[in-house]
Amino acid sequence: MELVSPALDTTLTSVLSVLLLLAVSWQLWRLRWTVTRDRECQLPLPKGSMGWPVVGETLHWLLQGPDFHISRRQKYGNVFKTHLLGKPVIRVTGAENIRKILLGEHKLVCAQWPLSARIILGSNTLVNSTGDLHRMKRKVLAKVFSRTALEEYIPRLQDIVECELARWCSERDPVDVYDACRTLTFRVATRVLLGLSLEDAQMSYLSKIFEQLLNNLFSLPIDVSFSGLRKGIKARETIHEFMAKIIEEKLQSPLAEGHKDAFDYMLSGETAVELVFAAHSTTASACTSLVCGYLGSNPRPGSAQPRSTEREEEKKKEGLSRLRYLDCVVKEVLRCLPPVSGGYRTALQTFELDGYQIPKGWSVMYSIRDTHETSPAYQNSELFDPDRFGRDRNEASAGRFDYIPFGGGTRSCIGKELARVILKVLAVELLSAAEWRLATETFPRMQTVPVVRPVNGLHVYFNAADHNYITQQGEN
């Protein structure tokens, strides 16, 4: 009598064959990356896992968020290997390690974002360009963020922030701060930087297209129908068409004398897309983190001391740069929750890092967030403590690369001063015109790809304040 039926026997054989094939594929995948080490270098490859064939650890990275890097750093150390978005990657944490990468631009490494981001943003954008092209584009865009340009932006910037905050305070329901900050920074990018006067419907439409581009920036580089890459490309093409019409209008109708915006310095749809991308997404992230930081340290500004209108006007005359404690708050927000969690490079030659070899051609991803969290320069780094940047402590002075919210070296964020100004203006308006409280029992978890933001939004009740407030610390 047969113990196993022919059908069951066939099924078992098929299952075993599939399992054997997977096991063999996995071993060959591991072997492939083992043999790609530089044989002329005696150092070993960093520890870590390359995941499954083709997809590597991409799905784990997208699903686990910041926990992915934390768990692997704890298991393998500050330098470990993985495989993300179709490429082998060395993930790097620590000020000294990052120092070598950022100062090794054009010698040890060159900037290279994942293939999906290069395709969607365009190969000639500032973040993707190298060598002379990068230097030329940075020189042009430096005019957009010069001191003179920033001084001209501030009045329009203040008007937008005041208007948006008034909307927040007029809402009876909780405001999703991240969505609200995206609207705010998108208005800043289009109205202040690009000088566009868009109707609300146009603004809403264009903002959604930019969000589609952002959401698909880091996707598998597979250009098929309904893929993330295809969606990102379509969003970029739509934005380019829109910008082309705006540029034509600008050329036919010059701006009034004395009024400058980014289009006065560059008339390129591709560069305009990059400019709005940078100002919109990363600054919205930082603005959300600012509100989150204030909520965590002081849920309602009731403990702040009311001041007379005259004193408030005096403070405004002193200028944002004179509010030293505000500088500390902004720095701490960017330390705890830097908008971009890291940067991408490609090894131009094999070099050593933390006792391991970084093979030529491999991607290197340095971590800003993890470096801030693990740096020995910061006491109780898990706490939101603006005083750590005060004159008495100034913890960031311990090392140049212990604090890098805007990156460093020749590719440090060119718009960092504008981002700081936006954060300061928002902070001043929040403290002077609003009261707020968290609408949920706990703070939301944060996701880090492509920018740091609350998983389900940050929901907050806003109300117009009865007085103008300014914190006692702001007078220091």
mmCIF file of C-alpha atoms in Angstrom, residues 62-444:
data_model
loop_
_atom_site.group_PDB
_atom_site.id
_atom_site.type_symbol
_atom_site.label_atom_id
_atom_site.label_comp_id
_atom_site.label_asym_id
_atom_site.label_seq_id
_atom_site.Cartn_x
_atom_site.Cartn_y
_atom_site.Cartn_z
ATOM 1 C CA LEU A 62 11.110 50.840 3.461
ATOM 2 C CA LEU A 63 8.930 48.998 5.980
ATOM 3 C CA GLN A 64 11.092 49.333 9.098
ATOM 4 C CA GLY A 65 12.052 52.967 8.602
ATOM 5 C CA PRO A 66 14.638 54.235 11.124
ATOM 6 C CA ASP A 67 14.540 50.902 12.978
ATOM 7 C CA PHE A 68 16.269 49.281 10.001
ATOM 8 C CA HIS A 69 19.491 51.234 10.415
ATOM 9 C CA ILE A 70 19.360 51.270 14.209
ATOM 10 C CA SER A 71 19.048 47.487 14.459
ATOM 11 C CA ARG A 72 21.833 46.841 11.973
ATOM 12 C CA ARG A 73 24.134 49.443 13.475
ATOM 13 C CA GLN A 74 23.685 47.801 16.866
ATOM 14 C CA LYS A 75 24.423 44.392 15.341
ATOM 15 C CA TYR A 76 27.253 45.232 12.927
ATOM 16 C CA GLY A 77 28.720 48.556 14.090
ATOM 17 C CA ASN A 78 29.053 52.071 12.658
ATOM 18 C CA VAL A 79 30.104 50.812 9.221
ATOM 19 C CA PHE A 80 28.063 47.975 7.702
ATOM 20 C CA LYS A 81 27.082 46.686 4.273
ATOM 21 C CA THR A 82 23.625 46.143 2.831
ATOM 22 C CA HIS A 83 21.875 46.190 -0.555
ATOM 23 C CA LEU A 84 19.283 48.897 -1.262
ATOM 24 C CA LEU A 85 17.456 50.061 -4.374
ATOM 25 C CA GLY A 86 19.439 47.787 -6.654
ATOM 26 C CA LYS A 87 22.955 48.657 -5.424
ATOM 27 C CA PRO A 88 25.433 47.488 -2.760
ATOM 28 C CA VAL A 89 25.617 50.120 -0.033
ATOM 29 C CA ILE A 90 27.981 50.853 2.852
ATOM 30 C CA ARG A 91 26.093 52.616 5.637
ATOM 31 C CA VAL A 92 28.309 54.922 7.710
ATOM 32 C CA THR A 93 27.810 56.593 11.111
ATOM 33 C CA GLY A 94 30.175 58.633 13.282
ATOM 34 C CA ALA A 95 31.836 62.042 13.001
ATOM 35 C CA GLU A 96 35.312 60.794 12.067
ATOM 36 C CA ASN A 97 33.993 58.398 9.433
ATOM 37 C CA ILE A 98 31.758 61.055 7.917
ATOM 38 C CA ARG A 99 34.578 63.587 7.982
ATOM 39 C CA LYS A 100 36.610 61.359 5.677
ATOM 40 C CA ILE A 101 33.696 61.018 3.256
ATOM 41 C CA LEU A 102 32.645 64.673 3.122
ATOM 42 C CA LEU A 103 36.192 65.969 2.768
ATOM 43 C CA GLY A 104 36.991 63.271 0.206
ATOM 44 C CA GLU A 105 34.649 64.665 -2.442
ATOM 45 C CA HIS A 106 36.123 64.317 -5.965
ATOM 46 C CA LYS A 107 39.050 62.262 -4.551
ATOM 47 C CA LEU A 108 37.690 59.298 -2.598
ATOM 48 C CA VAL A 109 33.998 59.669 -3.445
ATOM 49 C CA CYS A 110 31.586 61.505 -5.714
ATOM 50 C CA ALA A 111 27.957 62.339 -5.121
ATOM 51 C CA GLN A 112 25.520 59.854 -6.587
ATOM 52 C CA TRP A 113 21.945 59.450 -5.449
ATOM 53 C CA PRO A 114 20.068 56.183 -6.079
ATOM 54 C CA LEU A 115 19.245 55.611 -9.765
ATOM 55 C CA SER A 116 15.530 56.325 -9.294
ATOM 56 C CA ALA A 117 16.291 59.760 -7.799
ATOM 57 C CA ARG A 118 18.766 60.580 -10.588
ATOM 58 C CA ILE A 119 16.204 59.673 -13.245
ATOM 59 C CA ILE A 120 13.312 61.552 -11.640
ATOM 60 C CA LEU A 121 15.192 64.729 -10.652
ATOM 61 C CA GLY A 122 17.382 64.779 -13.759
ATOM 62 C CA SER A 123 21.066 64.068 -14.234
ATOM 63 C CA ASN A 124 21.995 67.758 -14.608
ATOM 64 C CA THR A 125 20.494 68.989 -11.349
ATOM 65 C CA LEU A 126 22.787 70.290 -8.622
ATOM 66 C CA VAL A 127 22.478 67.189 -6.439
ATOM 67 C CA ASN A 128 23.362 64.880 -9.338
ATOM 68 C CA SER A 129 26.022 66.955 -11.107
ATOM 69 C CA THR A 130 29.764 66.581 -10.520
ATOM 70 C CA GLY A 131 33.008 68.413 -11.272
ATOM 71 C CA ASP A 132 32.866 71.664 -13.241
ATOM 72 C CA LEU A 133 29.104 71.360 -13.853
ATOM 73 C CA HIS A 134 28.469 71.136 -10.105
ATOM 74 C CA ARG A 135 30.687 74.141 -9.372
ATOM 75 C CA MET A 136 29.009 76.201 -12.094
ATOM 76 C CA LYS A 137 25.460 75.368 -10.968
ATOM 77 C CA ARG A 138 26.311 75.998 -7.321
ATOM 78 C CA LYS A 139 27.770 79.386 -8.234
ATOM 79 C CA VAL A 140 24.577 80.338 -10.065
ATOM 80 C CA LEU A 141 22.273 79.167 -7.276
ATOM 81 C CA ALA A 142 24.419 80.864 -4.641
ATOM 82 C CA LYS A 143 22.973 84.143 -5.920
ATOM 83 C CA VAL A 144 19.477 82.899 -5.062
ATOM 84 C CA PHE A 145 20.528 82.374 -1.436
ATOM 85 C CA SER A 146 22.909 85.307 -1.005
ATOM 86 C CA ARG A 147 22.555 87.704 1.936
ATOM 87 C CA THR A 148 21.127 90.361 -0.379
ATOM 88 C CA ALA A 149 18.545 87.956 -1.779
ATOM 89 C CA LEU A 150 17.535 86.715 1.690
ATOM 90 C CA GLU A 151 16.958 90.280 2.878
ATOM 91 C CA GLU A 152 14.565 90.805 -0.013
ATOM 92 C CA TYR A 153 12.746 87.539 0.693
ATOM 93 C CA ILE A 154 12.044 88.180 4.392
ATOM 94 C CA PRO A 155 9.077 90.614 4.104
ATOM 95 C CA ARG A 156 7.225 88.298 1.707
ATOM 96 C CA LEU A 157 8.195 85.318 3.828
ATOM 97 C CA GLN A 158 6.777 86.920 6.971
ATOM 98 C CA ASP A 159 3.502 87.723 5.190
ATOM 99 C CA ILE A 160 3.097 84.094 4.090
ATOM 100 C CA VAL A 161 3.856 82.681 7.545
ATOM 101 C CA GLU A 162 1.443 85.095 9.246
ATOM 102 C CA CYS A 163 -1.297 84.234 6.765
ATOM 103 C CA GLU A 164 -0.809 80.476 7.079
ATOM 104 C CA LEU A 165 -0.661 80.562 10.879
ATOM 105 C CA ALA A 166 -3.903 82.564 10.940
ATOM 106 C CA ARG A 167 -5.481 79.742 8.919
ATOM 107 C CA TRP A 168 -4.238 77.174 11.427
ATOM 108 C CA CYS A 169 -5.730 79.160 14.283
ATOM 109 C CA SER A 170 -9.077 79.553 12.513
ATOM 110 C CA GLU A 171 -9.574 75.781 12.220
ATOM 111 C CA ARG A 172 -11.891 74.185 14.774
ATOM 112 C CA ASP A 173 -10.578 70.703 14.049
ATOM 113 C CA PRO A 174 -6.994 69.618 14.685
ATOM 114 C CA VAL A 175 -4.493 70.715 12.065
ATOM 115 C CA ASP A 176 -2.230 68.119 10.470
ATOM 116 C CA VAL A 177 0.979 70.078 10.984
ATOM 117 C CA TYR A 178 3.002 68.245 8.355
ATOM 118 C CA ASP A 179 0.393 68.859 5.651
ATOM 119 C CA ALA A 180 0.034 72.470 6.800
ATOM 120 C CA CYS A 181 3.806 72.983 6.731
ATOM 121 C CA ARG A 182 3.991 71.502 3.250
ATOM 122 C CA THR A 183 1.431 74.085 2.116
ATOM 123 C CA LEU A 184 3.366 76.842 3.862
ATOM 124 C CA THR A 185 6.762 75.933 2.405
ATOM 125 C CA PHE A 186 5.312 75.304 -1.037
ATOM 126 C CA ARG A 187 3.904 78.828 -0.992
ATOM 127 C CA VAL A 188 7.305 80.112 0.106
ATOM 128 C CA ALA A 189 9.046 78.214 -2.692
ATOM 129 C CA THR A 190 6.665 79.317 -5.430
ATOM 130 C CA ARG A 191 5.851 82.856 -4.287
ATOM 131 C CA VAL A 192 9.079 83.967 -2.608
ATOM 132 C CA LEU A 193 11.741 82.083 -4.560
ATOM 133 C CA LEU A 194 10.073 81.821 -7.950
ATOM 134 C CA GLY A 195 7.857 84.892 -7.747
ATOM 135 C CA LEU A 196 4.755 83.037 -8.941
ATOM 136 C CA SER A 197 1.290 84.357 -8.165
ATOM 137 C CA LEU A 198 -0.820 81.225 -8.318
ATOM 138 C CA GLU A 199 -4.493 80.821 -7.551
ATOM 139 C CA ASP A 200 -5.380 78.412 -4.742
ATOM 140 C CA ALA A 201 -6.547 75.755 -7.216
ATOM 141 C CA GLN A 202 -3.272 75.979 -9.158
ATOM 142 C CA MET A 203 -1.276 75.895 -5.929
ATOM 143 C CA SER A 204 -3.131 72.819 -4.704
ATOM 144 C CA TYR A 205 -2.712 71.027 -8.047
ATOM 145 C CA LEU A 206 0.990 71.741 -8.351
ATOM 146 C CA SER A 207 1.585 70.798 -4.721
ATOM 147 C CA LYS A 208 -0.011 67.381 -5.290
ATOM 148 C CA ILE A 209 2.181 66.799 -8.334
ATOM 149 C CA PHE A 210 5.277 67.646 -6.317
ATOM 150 C CA GLU A 211 4.131 65.260 -3.615
ATOM 151 C CA GLN A 212 3.796 62.503 -6.213
ATOM 152 C CA LEU A 213 7.358 63.210 -7.325
ATOM 153 C CA LEU A 214 8.616 63.151 -3.735
ATOM 154 C CA ASN A 215 6.827 59.935 -2.775
ATOM 155 C CA ASN A 216 8.387 58.043 -5.673
ATOM 156 C CA LEU A 217 11.872 59.516 -5.505
ATOM 157 C CA PHE A 218 13.316 56.438 -3.797
ATOM 158 C CA SER A 219 11.828 53.473 -5.627
ATOM 159 C CA LEU A 220 13.058 50.408 -7.437
ATOM 160 C CA PRO A 221 14.585 51.575 -10.769
ATOM 161 C CA ILE A 222 12.090 49.603 -12.869
ATOM 162 C CA ASP A 223 10.309 51.663 -15.534
ATOM 163 C CA VAL A 224 7.053 49.779 -16.095
ATOM 164 C CA SER A 225 3.403 50.809 -15.949
ATOM 165 C CA PHE A 226 2.216 51.762 -12.449
ATOM 166 C CA SER A 227 5.735 51.513 -11.003
ATOM 167 C CA GLY A 228 6.961 54.157 -8.583
ATOM 168 C CA LEU A 229 9.615 55.233 -11.068
ATOM 169 C CA ARG A 230 7.039 55.761 -13.834
ATOM 170 C CA LYS A 231 4.834 57.830 -11.490
ATOM 171 C CA GLY A 232 7.802 59.979 -10.503
ATOM 172 C CA ILE A 233 8.775 60.560 -14.147
ATOM 173 C CA LYS A 234 5.213 61.571 -15.066
ATOM 174 C CA ALA A 235 5.122 64.016 -12.147
ATOM 175 C CA ARG A 236 8.420 65.564 -13.265
ATOM 176 C CA GLU A 237 7.205 65.947 -16.867
ATOM 177 C CA THR A 238 3.991 67.611 -15.708
ATOM 178 C CA ILE A 239 5.939 70.069 -13.564
ATOM 179 C CA HIS A 240 8.370 70.830 -16.403
ATOM 180 C CA GLU A 241 5.455 71.663 -18.716
ATOM 181 C CA PHE A 242 3.970 73.960 -16.085
ATOM 182 C CA MET A 243 7.321 75.664 -15.454
ATOM 183 C CA ALA A 244 7.920 76.109 -19.197
ATOM 184 C CA LYS A 245 4.714 78.173 -19.439
ATOM 185 C CA ILE A 246 5.694 80.248 -16.405
ATOM 186 C CA ILE A 247 9.166 80.906 -17.817
ATOM 187 C CA GLU A 248 7.662 82.055 -21.104
ATOM 188 C CA GLU A 249 5.379 84.464 -19.238
ATOM 189 C CA LYS A 250 8.328 85.788 -17.213
ATOM 190 C CA LEU A 251 10.346 86.411 -20.373
ATOM 191 C CA GLN A 252 7.458 88.301 -21.984
ATOM 192 C CA SER A 253 6.592 90.300 -18.864
ATOM 193 C CA PRO A 254 9.698 91.326 -16.846
ATOM 194 C CA LEU A 255 9.381 91.818 -13.097
ATOM 195 C CA ALA A 256 9.121 95.268 -11.641
ATOM 196 C CA GLU A 257 12.410 97.015 -10.888
ATOM 197 C CA GLY A 258 13.846 96.159 -7.472
ATOM 198 C CA HIS A 259 11.955 92.880 -7.143
ATOM 199 C CA LYS A 260 14.085 89.761 -7.442
ATOM 200 C CA ASP A 261 13.406 86.057 -7.262
ATOM 201 C CA ALA A 262 15.092 82.867 -8.361
ATOM 202 C CA PHE A 263 13.983 83.275 -11.987
ATOM 203 C CA ASP A 264 16.114 86.406 -12.172
ATOM 204 C CA TYR A 265 19.147 84.141 -11.819
ATOM 205 C CA MET A 266 18.158 81.020 -13.693
ATOM 206 C CA LEU A 267 15.465 80.246 -16.210
ATOM 207 C CA SER A 268 15.446 76.456 -16.244
ATOM 208 C CA GLY A 269 12.478 74.212 -15.608
ATOM 209 C CA GLU A 270 14.749 71.442 -14.326
ATOM 210 C CA THR A 271 16.526 73.749 -11.883
ATOM 211 C CA ALA A 272 13.207 75.231 -10.782
ATOM 212 C CA VAL A 273 11.932 71.741 -9.984
ATOM 213 C CA GLU A 274 15.031 71.028 -7.919
ATOM 214 C CA LEU A 275 14.737 74.365 -6.130
ATOM 215 C CA VAL A 276 11.112 73.815 -5.163
ATOM 216 C CA PHE A 277 11.859 70.189 -4.232
ATOM 217 C CA ALA A 278 14.580 71.260 -1.819
ATOM 218 C CA ALA A 279 12.735 74.230 -0.311
ATOM 219 C CA HIS A 280 9.383 72.442 -0.119
ATOM 220 C CA SER A 281 10.051 68.965 1.240
ATOM 221 C CA THR A 282 13.017 69.387 3.563
ATOM 222 C CA THR A 283 11.892 72.691 5.040
ATOM 223 C CA ALA A 284 8.373 71.356 5.630
ATOM 224 C CA SER A 285 9.984 68.515 7.541
ATOM 225 C CA ALA A 286 12.039 70.942 9.651
ATOM 226 C CA CYS A 287 9.012 73.169 10.346
ATOM 227 C CA THR A 288 7.016 70.152 11.526
ATOM 228 C CA SER A 289 9.895 69.128 13.769
ATOM 229 C CA LEU A 290 10.014 72.664 15.184
ATOM 230 C CA VAL A 291 6.367 72.448 16.252
ATOM 231 C CA CYS A 292 6.995 68.947 17.585
ATOM 232 C CA GLY A 293 9.952 70.215 19.608
ATOM 233 C CA TYR A 294 7.955 73.074 21.115
ATOM 234 C CA LEU A 295 5.125 70.691 22.001
ATOM 235 C CA GLY A 296 7.510 68.304 23.707
ATOM 236 C CA SER A 297 9.293 70.936 25.765
ATOM 237 C CA ASN A 298 6.408 73.318 26.450
ATOM 238 C CA PRO A 299 2.922 71.999 25.418
ATOM 239 C CA ARG A 300 1.350 75.416 25.739
ATOM 240 C CA PRO A 301 3.157 78.724 25.795
ATOM 241 C CA GLY A 302 1.273 79.810 28.892
ATOM 242 C CA SER A 303 4.442 79.894 30.950
ATOM 243 C CA ALA A 304 5.911 82.513 28.650
ATOM 244 C CA GLN A 305 5.739 86.058 29.916
ATOM 245 C CA PRO A 306 3.378 88.499 28.146
ATOM 246 C CA ARG A 307 5.045 91.656 26.934
ATOM 247 C CA SER A 308 3.703 94.950 25.732
ATOM 248 C CA THR A 309 3.225 95.704 22.076
ATOM 249 C CA GLU A 310 6.026 98.236 22.342
ATOM 250 C CA ARG A 311 8.429 95.601 23.672
ATOM 251 C CA GLU A 312 7.417 93.226 20.870
ATOM 252 C CA GLU A 313 8.111 95.883 18.246
ATOM 253 C CA GLU A 314 11.498 96.522 19.858
ATOM 254 C CA LYS A 315 12.284 92.820 19.539
ATOM 255 C CA LYS A 316 11.355 92.833 15.868
ATOM 256 C CA LYS A 317 13.698 95.745 15.262
ATOM 257 C CA GLU A 318 16.576 93.818 16.831
ATOM 258 C CA GLY A 319 16.259 91.234 14.070
ATOM 259 C CA LEU A 320 16.029 87.473 14.060
ATOM 260 C CA SER A 321 19.777 87.007 14.373
ATOM 261 C CA ARG A 322 19.750 88.715 17.787
ATOM 262 C CA LEU A 323 17.406 86.169 19.349
ATOM 263 C CA ARG A 324 20.136 83.880 20.617
ATOM 264 C CA TYR A 325 17.904 81.375 22.343
ATOM 265 C CA LEU A 326 15.878 81.028 19.170
ATOM 266 C CA ASP A 327 19.105 80.063 17.429
ATOM 267 C CA CYS A 328 19.574 77.352 20.062
ATOM 268 C CA VAL A 329 16.033 76.045 19.521
ATOM 269 C CA VAL A 330 16.494 75.844 15.755
ATOM 270 C CA LYS A 331 19.840 74.084 16.151
ATOM 271 C CA GLU A 332 18.365 71.542 18.548
ATOM 272 C CA VAL A 333 15.411 70.848 16.251
ATOM 273 C CA LEU A 334 17.825 70.151 13.410
ATOM 274 C CA ARG A 335 19.998 67.990 15.659
ATOM 275 C CA CYS A 336 17.128 65.814 16.884
ATOM 276 C CA LEU A 337 15.264 65.555 13.586
ATOM 277 C CA PRO A 338 17.428 66.564 10.628
ATOM 278 C CA PRO A 339 15.128 66.763 7.564
ATOM 279 C CA VAL A 340 17.331 64.464 5.480
ATOM 280 C CA SER A 341 18.654 61.469 7.381
ATOM 281 C CA GLY A 342 21.799 61.110 5.273
ATOM 282 C CA GLY A 343 23.573 61.552 1.960
ATOM 283 C CA TYR A 344 24.752 59.349 -0.908
ATOM 284 C CA ARG A 345 28.204 58.969 -2.432
ATOM 285 C CA THR A 346 29.957 56.470 -4.716
ATOM 286 C CA ALA A 347 33.522 55.294 -4.048
ATOM 287 C CA LEU A 348 35.919 56.504 -6.758
ATOM 288 C CA GLN A 349 38.642 54.258 -5.408
ATOM 289 C CA THR A 350 38.955 51.631 -2.702
ATOM 290 C CA PHE A 351 39.668 53.217 0.671
ATOM 291 C CA GLU A 352 39.682 52.340 4.373
ATOM 292 C CA LEU A 353 36.976 53.275 6.843
ATOM 293 C CA ASP A 354 36.888 52.114 10.453
ATOM 294 C CA GLY A 355 39.127 49.133 9.667
ATOM 295 C CA TYR A 356 37.156 47.943 6.623
ATOM 296 C CA GLN A 357 37.600 48.366 2.896
ATOM 297 C CA ILE A 358 35.100 50.428 0.918
ATOM 298 C CA PRO A 359 35.380 48.908 -2.599
ATOM 299 C CA LYS A 360 35.555 51.122 -5.661
ATOM 300 C CA GLY A 361 32.123 51.505 -7.270
ATOM 301 C CA TRP A 362 30.091 50.765 -4.144
ATOM 302 C CA SER A 363 27.560 53.282 -2.835
ATOM 303 C CA VAL A 364 28.264 54.959 0.492
ATOM 304 C CA MET A 365 25.363 56.317 2.533
ATOM 305 C CA TYR A 366 26.396 58.480 5.473
ATOM 306 C CA SER A 367 23.913 58.964 8.293
ATOM 307 C CA ILE A 368 23.268 62.425 9.701
ATOM 308 C CA ARG A 369 20.566 61.356 12.143
ATOM 309 C CA ASP A 370 22.452 58.390 13.589
ATOM 310 C CA THR A 371 25.604 60.472 13.988
ATOM 311 C CA HIS A 372 23.706 63.124 15.942
ATOM 312 C CA GLU A 373 22.105 60.464 18.138
ATOM 313 C CA THR A 374 25.301 58.557 18.936
ATOM 314 C CA SER A 375 27.827 61.397 19.176
ATOM 315 C CA PRO A 376 29.556 61.516 22.586
ATOM 316 C CA ALA A 377 29.552 65.316 22.257
ATOM 317 C CA TYR A 378 25.931 65.510 23.406
ATOM 318 C CA GLN A 379 24.813 64.934 26.989
ATOM 319 C CA ASN A 380 21.531 62.995 27.169
ATOM 320 C CA SER A 381 21.236 63.160 23.389
ATOM 321 C CA GLU A 382 17.727 61.642 23.486
ATOM 322 C CA LEU A 383 16.362 64.791 25.172
ATOM 323 C CA PHE A 384 15.212 67.940 23.402
ATOM 324 C CA ASP A 385 17.462 70.477 25.110
ATOM 325 C CA PRO A 386 18.179 73.779 23.284
ATOM 326 C CA ASP A 387 20.463 74.875 26.129
ATOM 327 C CA ARG A 388 23.094 72.437 24.884
ATOM 328 C CA PHE A 389 23.856 75.047 22.193
ATOM 329 C CA GLY A 390 24.045 77.946 24.634
ATOM 330 C CA ARG A 391 27.238 79.825 25.381
ATOM 331 C CA ASP A 392 27.876 77.955 28.630
ATOM 332 C CA ARG A 393 27.737 74.469 27.109
ATOM 333 C CA ASN A 394 27.985 74.727 23.301
ATOM 334 C CA GLU A 395 28.246 70.963 22.955
ATOM 335 C CA ALA A 396 28.509 71.057 19.165
ATOM 336 C CA SER A 397 31.898 72.771 19.398
ATOM 337 C CA ALA A 398 33.531 69.445 20.336
ATOM 338 C CA GLY A 399 33.930 68.456 16.688
ATOM 339 C CA ARG A 400 33.140 69.879 13.270
ATOM 340 C CA PHE A 401 31.288 66.784 12.064
ATOM 341 C CA ASP A 402 29.295 65.993 15.207
ATOM 342 C CA TYR A 403 26.635 68.444 13.976
ATOM 343 C CA ILE A 404 25.842 68.192 10.249
ATOM 344 C CA PRO A 405 22.099 68.792 9.648
ATOM 345 C CA PHE A 406 22.941 70.339 6.270
ATOM 346 C CA GLY A 407 25.745 67.975 5.335
ATOM 347 C CA GLY A 408 29.239 69.373 4.865
ATOM 348 C CA GLY A 409 32.151 69.945 2.542
ATOM 349 C CA THR A 410 31.666 71.169 -1.009
ATOM 350 C CA ARG A 411 28.106 69.802 -1.079
ATOM 351 C CA SER A 412 26.694 71.320 2.078
ATOM 352 C CA CYS A 413 23.089 72.450 1.584
ATOM 353 C CA ILE A 414 23.156 75.675 -0.394
ATOM 354 C CA GLY A 415 19.785 76.775 1.018
ATOM 355 C CA LYS A 416 20.610 76.251 4.695
ATOM 356 C CA GLU A 417 20.453 79.958 5.596
ATOM 357 C CA LEU A 418 17.008 80.308 4.007
ATOM 358 C CA ALA A 419 15.843 77.228 5.929
ATOM 359 C CA ARG A 420 17.058 78.759 9.205
ATOM 360 C CA VAL A 421 15.286 82.037 8.421
ATOM 361 C CA ILE A 422 12.000 80.234 7.697
ATOM 362 C CA LEU A 423 12.267 78.292 10.960
ATOM 363 C CA LYS A 424 12.985 81.453 12.952
ATOM 364 C CA VAL A 425 10.108 83.377 11.382
ATOM 365 C CA LEU A 426 7.728 80.476 12.109
ATOM 366 C CA ALA A 427 8.989 80.204 15.704
ATOM 367 C CA VAL A 428 8.522 83.933 16.348
ATOM 368 C CA GLU A 429 5.008 83.903 14.884
ATOM 369 C CA LEU A 430 4.047 80.795 16.873
ATOM 370 C CA LEU A 431 5.189 82.332 20.140
ATOM 371 C CA SER A 432 3.677 85.746 19.462
ATOM 372 C CA ALA A 433 0.347 84.825 17.905
ATOM 373 C CA ALA A 434 -0.760 81.320 18.837
ATOM 374 C CA GLU A 435 -1.493 78.801 21.552
ATOM 375 C CA TRP A 436 -1.417 75.099 20.794
ATOM 376 C CA ARG A 437 -1.794 71.610 22.190
ATOM 377 C CA LEU A 438 -1.352 68.089 20.895
ATOM 378 C CA ALA A 439 -4.622 66.526 19.706
ATOM 379 C CA THR A 440 -3.495 62.944 20.316
ATOM 380 C CA GLU A 441 -2.395 61.176 23.489
ATOM 381 C CA THR A 442 1.082 60.442 22.168
ATOM 382 C CA PHE A 443 3.448 61.796 19.548
ATOM 383 C CA PRO A 444 3.419 59.963 16.205
#
